CSV table of C-alpha atoms and ligand atoms in Angstrom, one decimal:
chain,number,residue,atom,x,y,z
A,1,UNK,CA,0.2,-0.1,0.5
A,2,UNK,CA,1.5,3.7,-1.1
A,3,UNK,CA,1.3,5.5,2.0
A,4,UNK,CA,0.4,9.2,1.2
A,5,UNK,CA,1.4,11.9,2.5
A,6,UNK,CA,0.1,14.6,4.1
A,7,UNK,CA,0.0,17.8,5.9
A,8,UNK,CA,-1.9,18.4,8.9
A,9,UNK,CA,-2.8,21.6,10.4
A,10,UNK,CA,-4.1,23.1,13.7
A,11,UNK,CA,-6.0,26.0,14.1
A,12,UNK,CA,-7.3,26.9,17.8
A,13,UNK,CA,-9.3,29.6,17.8
A,14,UNK,CA,-10.5,32.2,15.4
A,15,UNK,CA,-12.8,35.4,14.9
A,16,UNK,CA,-13.0,37.4,18.2
A,17,UNK,CA,-11.8,36.0,21.0
A,18,UNK,CA,-14.8,35.3,23.6
A,19,UNK,CA,-12.4,35.8,26.6
A,20,UNK,CA,-9.4,36.4,28.1
A,21,UNK,CA,-6.5,34.5,26.2
A,22,UNK,CA,-4.0,32.2,27.6
A,23,UNK,CA,-0.9,33.7,27.7
A,24,UNK,CA,0.8,32.8,23.8
A,25,UNK,CA,-2.4,31.5,22.2
A,26,UNK,CA,-2.5,34.8,21.0
A,27,UNK,CA,0.1,33.5,18.6
A,28,UNK,CA,-2.6,30.8,17.5
A,29,UNK,CA,-5.8,32.7,17.2
A,30,UNK,CA,-6.3,33.3,13.9
A,31,UNK,CA,-8.9,36.2,12.3
A,32,UNK,CA,-12.4,34.9,10.6
A,33,UNK,CA,-10.5,36.4,7.5
A,34,UNK,CA,-7.6,34.5,7.0
A,35,UNK,CA,-9.0,31.5,8.3
A,36,UNK,CA,-11.6,31.4,5.6
A,37,UNK,CA,-8.2,31.8,3.2
A,38,UNK,CA,-6.1,29.1,4.4
A,39,UNK,CA,-9.5,27.0,4.7
A,40,UNK,CA,-9.4,27.8,0.7
A,41,UNK,CA,-6.4,26.4,-0.1
A,42,UNK,CA,-6.5,22.9,1.6
A,43,UNK,CA,-9.9,22.9,-0.2
A,44,UNK,CA,-7.8,22.8,-3.5
A,45,UNK,CA,-5.7,19.8,-2.4
A,46,UNK,CA,-6.5,15.9,-1.3
A,47,UNK,CA,-3.2,15.9,0.8
A,48,UNK,CA,-4.0,18.6,4.0
A,49,UNK,CA,-6.3,17.2,6.6
A,50,UNK,CA,-7.5,20.0,9.7
A,51,UNK,CA,-7.5,20.1,12.8
A,52,UNK,CA,-8.7,22.0,16.2
A,53,UNK,CA,-7.4,22.0,19.8
A,54,UNK,CA,-8.2,23.4,22.6
A,55,UNK,CA,-12.4,23.5,22.3
A,56,UNK,CA,-13.4,26.5,21.8
A,57,UNK,CA,-16.9,28.1,20.6
A,58,UNK,CA,-15.4,29.2,17.5
A,59,UNK,CA,-14.7,25.0,16.0
A,60,UNK,CA,-18.6,25.7,16.2
A,61,UNK,CA,-19.8,29.2,15.5
A,62,UNK,CA,-16.7,30.3,12.5
A,63,UNK,CA,-16.0,26.4,11.7
A,64,UNK,CA,-18.4,24.3,11.4
A,65,UNK,CA,-20.1,26.3,7.8
A,66,UNK,CA,-16.9,27.0,6.5
A,67,UNK,CA,-15.8,23.0,6.5
A,68,UNK,CA,-19.1,22.3,5.1
A,69,UNK,CA,-19.3,24.9,2.3
A,70,UNK,CA,-16.3,24.0,0.9
A,71,UNK,CA,-16.9,19.6,1.4
A,72,UNK,CA,-14.4,19.5,4.3
A,73,UNK,CA,-13.7,18.1,6.9
A,74,UNK,CA,-11.7,18.6,10.4
A,75,UNK,CA,-11.1,16.4,13.8
A,76,UNK,CA,-11.5,19.0,16.2
A,77,UNK,CA,-9.6,17.7,19.5
A,78,UNK,CA,-11.2,18.9,23.0
A,79,UNK,CA,-11.0,19.6,26.4
A,80,UNK,CA,-12.6,17.1,28.8
A,81,UNK,CA,-12.3,19.0,31.9
A,82,UNK,CA,-13.7,22.4,29.9
A,83,UNK,CA,-17.3,21.9,28.2
A,84,UNK,CA,-19.2,24.2,28.8
A,85,UNK,CA,-17.1,26.2,30.4
A,86,UNK,CA,-17.5,29.9,28.6
A,87,UNK,CA,-15.9,30.5,25.3
A,88,UNK,CA,-15.5,27.0,24.8
A,89,UNK,CA,-17.5,23.8,23.3
A,90,UNK,CA,-20.6,22.6,26.3
A,91,UNK,CA,-21.5,18.9,25.2
A,92,UNK,CA,-24.8,20.0,23.1
A,93,UNK,CA,-21.8,21.8,20.3
A,94,UNK,CA,-19.6,18.5,20.2
A,95,UNK,CA,-21.8,16.5,19.5
A,96,UNK,CA,-23.6,19.0,17.0
A,97,UNK,CA,-19.7,18.6,15.2
A,98,UNK,CA,-20.8,15.3,15.5
A,99,UNK,CA,-23.7,14.0,14.0
A,100,UNK,CA,-22.3,16.2,11.1
A,101,UNK,CA,-19.9,14.5,10.3
A,102,UNK,CA,-17.0,15.4,11.6
A,103,UNK,CA,-14.1,14.3,14.1
A,104,UNK,CA,-14.2,14.5,17.8
A,105,UNK,CA,-10.7,13.3,19.3
A,106,UNK,CA,-9.0,14.0,23.0
A,107,UNK,CA,-7.0,16.8,23.8
A,108,UNK,CA,-7.0,16.5,27.4
A,109,UNK,CA,-8.6,17.0,30.5
A,110,UNK,CA,-7.0,19.7,32.3
A,111,UNK,CA,-5.4,20.8,29.0
A,112,UNK,CA,-1.7,20.4,30.4
A,113,UNK,CA,1.5,19.3,29.5
A,114,UNK,CA,1.3,15.0,30.0
A,115,UNK,CA,5.0,15.2,30.1
A,116,UNK,CA,6.5,14.5,33.8
A,117,UNK,CA,2.3,13.8,34.8
A,118,UNK,CA,2.6,11.1,37.4
A,119,UNK,CA,0.6,7.8,36.7
A,120,UNK,CA,-3.0,9.0,38.4
A,121,UNK,CA,-2.7,12.3,36.3
A,122,UNK,CA,-1.4,11.4,33.2
A,123,UNK,CA,-5.2,8.0,33.7
A,124,UNK,CA,-6.8,11.1,34.3
A,125,UNK,CA,-5.8,13.0,31.3
A,126,UNK,CA,-5.7,9.9,28.5
A,127,UNK,CA,-8.2,7.5,29.8
A,128,UNK,CA,-10.3,9.5,32.2
A,129,UNK,CA,-11.2,12.9,29.4
A,130,UNK,CA,-11.8,10.0,26.7
A,131,UNK,CA,-14.2,8.0,28.2
A,132,UNK,CA,-16.1,11.8,29.3
A,133,UNK,CA,-15.9,12.2,25.2
A,134,UNK,CA,-17.3,9.2,24.4
A,135,UNK,CA,-19.8,9.7,26.6
A,136,UNK,CA,-21.1,12.1,25.4
A,137,UNK,CA,-20.8,11.7,20.9
A,138,UNK,CA,-22.3,7.4,22.2
A,139,UNK,CA,-18.8,6.2,19.7
A,140,UNK,CA,-15.2,5.6,20.4
A,141,UNK,CA,-12.5,8.2,20.5
A,142,UNK,CA,-9.9,7.3,19.4
A,143,UNK,CA,-7.3,9.9,18.5
A,144,UNK,CA,-5.5,12.5,21.0
A,145,UNK,CA,-4.1,15.8,20.8
A,146,UNK,CA,-1.3,16.8,22.8
A,147,UNK,CA,-1.5,19.5,25.0
A,148,UNK,CA,1.8,22.2,24.1
A,149,UNK,CA,3.5,19.4,21.3
A,150,UNK,CA,4.7,17.9,24.7
A,151,UNK,CA,5.3,14.0,25.0
A,152,UNK,CA,8.1,11.5,25.4
A,153,UNK,CA,8.0,7.9,25.6
A,154,UNK,CA,5.5,7.0,28.6
A,155,UNK,CA,3.1,8.8,26.8
A,156,UNK,CA,3.3,7.4,24.0
A,157,UNK,CA,3.0,4.1,25.7
A,158,UNK,CA,0.2,5.9,27.9
A,159,UNK,CA,-1.8,6.5,24.5
A,160,UNK,CA,-1.6,2.9,23.6
A,161,UNK,CA,-2.4,1.5,26.1
A,162,UNK,CA,-5.3,3.5,26.7
A,163,UNK,CA,-6.0,2.4,23.0
A,164,UNK,CA,-5.8,6.1,20.8
A,165,UNK,CA,-5.1,4.3,17.3
A,166,UNK,CA,-3.4,8.4,16.2
A,167,UNK,CA,-1.6,10.8,18.4
A,168,UNK,CA,-1.7,14.7,16.7
A,169,UNK,CA,1.6,16.2,17.7
A,170,UNK,CA,2.5,20.0,16.8
A,171,UNK,CA,5.9,18.7,15.6
A,172,UNK,CA,5.3,20.0,12.1
A,173,UNK,CA,6.7,19.3,8.5
A,174,UNK,CA,4.5,16.2,6.6
A,175,UNK,CA,3.6,12.7,7.5
A,176,UNK,CA,2.1,8.8,6.8
A,177,UNK,CA,-0.8,9.9,7.4
A,178,UNK,CA,-1.3,6.0,8.5
A,179,UNK,CA,1.7,6.7,11.3
A,180,UNK,CA,0.6,6.8,15.1
A,181,UNK,CA,2.2,10.2,16.0
A,182,UNK,CA,1.0,12.8,13.3
A,183,UNK,CA,3.1,15.7,13.1
A,184,UNK,CA,1.3,19.8,12.8
A,185,UNK,CA,2.1,22.7,11.4
A,186,UNK,CA,0.7,25.0,13.6
A,187,UNK,CA,-2.3,27.7,11.7
A,188,UNK,CA,-1.3,31.6,12.5
A,189,UNK,CA,-2.6,34.7,12.7
A,190,UNK,CA,0.2,35.8,9.7
A,191,UNK,CA,-0.4,32.5,8.1
A,192,UNK,CA,-2.2,32.1,4.9
A,193,UNK,CA,-3.4,29.7,2.3
A,194,UNK,CA,0.6,30.3,0.8
A,195,UNK,CA,1.5,28.4,4.3
A,196,UNK,CA,0.6,25.4,2.5
A,197,UNK,CA,3.4,25.5,0.0
A,198,UNK,CA,6.1,26.5,2.8
A,199,UNK,CA,5.3,23.3,4.7
A,200,UNK,CA,8.3,21.6,5.0
A,201,UNK,CA,8.3,18.0,3.3
A,202,UNK,CA,10.3,16.5,6.7
A,203,UNK,CA,8.3,14.8,9.0
A,204,UNK,CA,8.5,16.2,12.4
A,205,UNK,CA,7.4,13.6,13.6
A,206,UNK,CA,10.1,10.6,12.9
A,207,UNK,CA,13.0,13.3,13.9
A,208,UNK,CA,11.5,13.8,16.9
A,209,UNK,CA,11.2,10.2,17.6
A,210,UNK,CA,14.5,9.3,17.3
A,211,UNK,CA,15.5,12.4,19.4
A,212,UNK,CA,14.4,10.3,22.3
A,213,UNK,CA,16.2,7.1,20.7
A,214,UNK,CA,19.2,9.1,20.4
A,215,UNK,CA,18.5,10.0,24.4
A,216,UNK,CA,17.9,6.6,25.6
A,217,UNK,CA,21.2,5.8,24.5
A,218,UNK,CA,23.0,8.0,26.0
B,1,ZN,ZN1,-3.7,22.7,23.5
C-alpha cells in the first residue's frame, strides 16, 4: 500500500476571542478572514487534514459551516474538563460537530502537558477524558492531540494502552497518514493559504522520535 504524505494543520481559536487568552494563545489565534483563506487553500488540495485544538466556541460558531461549505471535514480535539466553560464548546456543541460528520478527538482533561505527570494524573488526561468524550458523542474516541505538543516515550506508551489509534503532535512537517504519530503545523495569525506551500517535507514526528531514541542510548 502506498502511504500518502499528508499536511496536518492545527487551528486553535478563530475570530474575535470571547475571553481573555492564556499566555501564548494569541500566537495561534487567527482572524476569520485568514481562517477562510487557509481553508480555501486546503479545499483545493487532497493532502491536507484539518484539526482544531482546545475546544474553543469558535470551532462551532465559525468553523463548522465554513468546513461544510467547502466539502471539508476536520478533527476537533476537545478538552474534556472544559466542556460548558464560557468561551468553550459544551456537550451539545460537541454532539453537533460529531453529527455533522466531524471527528472528535481528545485533548486531555485539564489542558496541561502530559509529560511529567504521575500515573494518576496521566490516567485522568488520557483515560478519563476519553471516556467523558465518548459518553458525549456515543462513539469511540480514538485520536488524541498532545497539549503544548509535549510527549515522551512514556506518554506514547500510555496513549497506546489507553486505546488511541493515532496521536497528533506539534512537530511540524508532512507525515504518513497511516502513522501512529502525526506531525502537525500550527496556523498563526500571519498565515494565509500560502502556508501550505511552505510546509517542510520532512516528517517532524519521525525526527522527534529519532531524537528520543538517541536520548535513550546515551
Ligand atoms: Zn491545546
